[in-house]
XYZ file of C-alpha atoms in Angstrom:
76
model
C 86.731 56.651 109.182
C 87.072 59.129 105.989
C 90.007 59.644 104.324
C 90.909 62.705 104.148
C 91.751 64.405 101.101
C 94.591 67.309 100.480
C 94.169 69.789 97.863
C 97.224 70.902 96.634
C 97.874 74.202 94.984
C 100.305 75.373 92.173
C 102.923 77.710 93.726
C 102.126 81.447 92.636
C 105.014 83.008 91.643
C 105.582 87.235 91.905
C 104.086 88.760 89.055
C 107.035 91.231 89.389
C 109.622 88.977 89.307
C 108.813 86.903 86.313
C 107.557 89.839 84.110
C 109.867 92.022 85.333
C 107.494 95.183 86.214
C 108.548 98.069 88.210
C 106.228 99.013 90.581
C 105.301 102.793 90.753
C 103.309 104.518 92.765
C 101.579 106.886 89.604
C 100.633 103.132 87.648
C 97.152 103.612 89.175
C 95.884 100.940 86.848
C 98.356 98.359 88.115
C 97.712 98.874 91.926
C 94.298 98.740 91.847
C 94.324 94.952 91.218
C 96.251 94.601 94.822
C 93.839 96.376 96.404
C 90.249 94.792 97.577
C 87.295 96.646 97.152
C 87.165 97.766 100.925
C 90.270 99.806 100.369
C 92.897 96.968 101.577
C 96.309 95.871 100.649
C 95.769 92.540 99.876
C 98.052 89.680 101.459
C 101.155 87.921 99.899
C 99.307 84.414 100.358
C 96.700 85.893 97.996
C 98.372 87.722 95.398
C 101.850 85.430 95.135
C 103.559 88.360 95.173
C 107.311 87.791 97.130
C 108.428 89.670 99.949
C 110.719 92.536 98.224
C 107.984 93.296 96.287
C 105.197 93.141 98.622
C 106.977 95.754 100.746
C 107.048 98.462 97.488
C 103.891 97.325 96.585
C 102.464 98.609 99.871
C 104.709 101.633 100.007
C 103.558 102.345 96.444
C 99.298 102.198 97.426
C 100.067 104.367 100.696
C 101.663 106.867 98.375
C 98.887 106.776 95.490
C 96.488 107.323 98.416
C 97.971 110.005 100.183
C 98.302 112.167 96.164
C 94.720 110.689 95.634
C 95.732 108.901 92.781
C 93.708 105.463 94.846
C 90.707 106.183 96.903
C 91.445 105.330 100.509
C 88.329 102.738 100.292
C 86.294 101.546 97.031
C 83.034 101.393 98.229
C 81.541 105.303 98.388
């Protein structure tokens, strides 16, 4: 029988929380790297981001999309 080997990973911690950014909707350059290039919010398991700040992170894209600061999907 084969033994079965677990990959652990390093805990991600919130990029917000340890370098203490504010999230804002007009930081264009910022959002972009929580977005995928289909246009997507990207999940918390991915990004490590925690739940406070997933929640205005989201808030934040939907408003940068709607003033057409973010393109509702990348790939045009």
């Amino acid at each position: 029988m084969a033994v079965l080997r677990r990959k652990f990973q390093k805990k991600k911690v919130c990029r917000f929380c340890a370098e203490k950014i504010d999230i804002d909707y007009k930081d264009a350059k910022l959002l972009r790297g929580f977005v995928t290039e289909r246009g997507k919010i990207m999940p918390r398991r991915l990004t490590g981001t925690c739940a406070k700040h997933q929640r205005s992170l989201a808030s934040a894209v939907k408003t940068a999309r709607t003033i057409i600061l973010l393109p509702f999907s990348l790939d045009r």
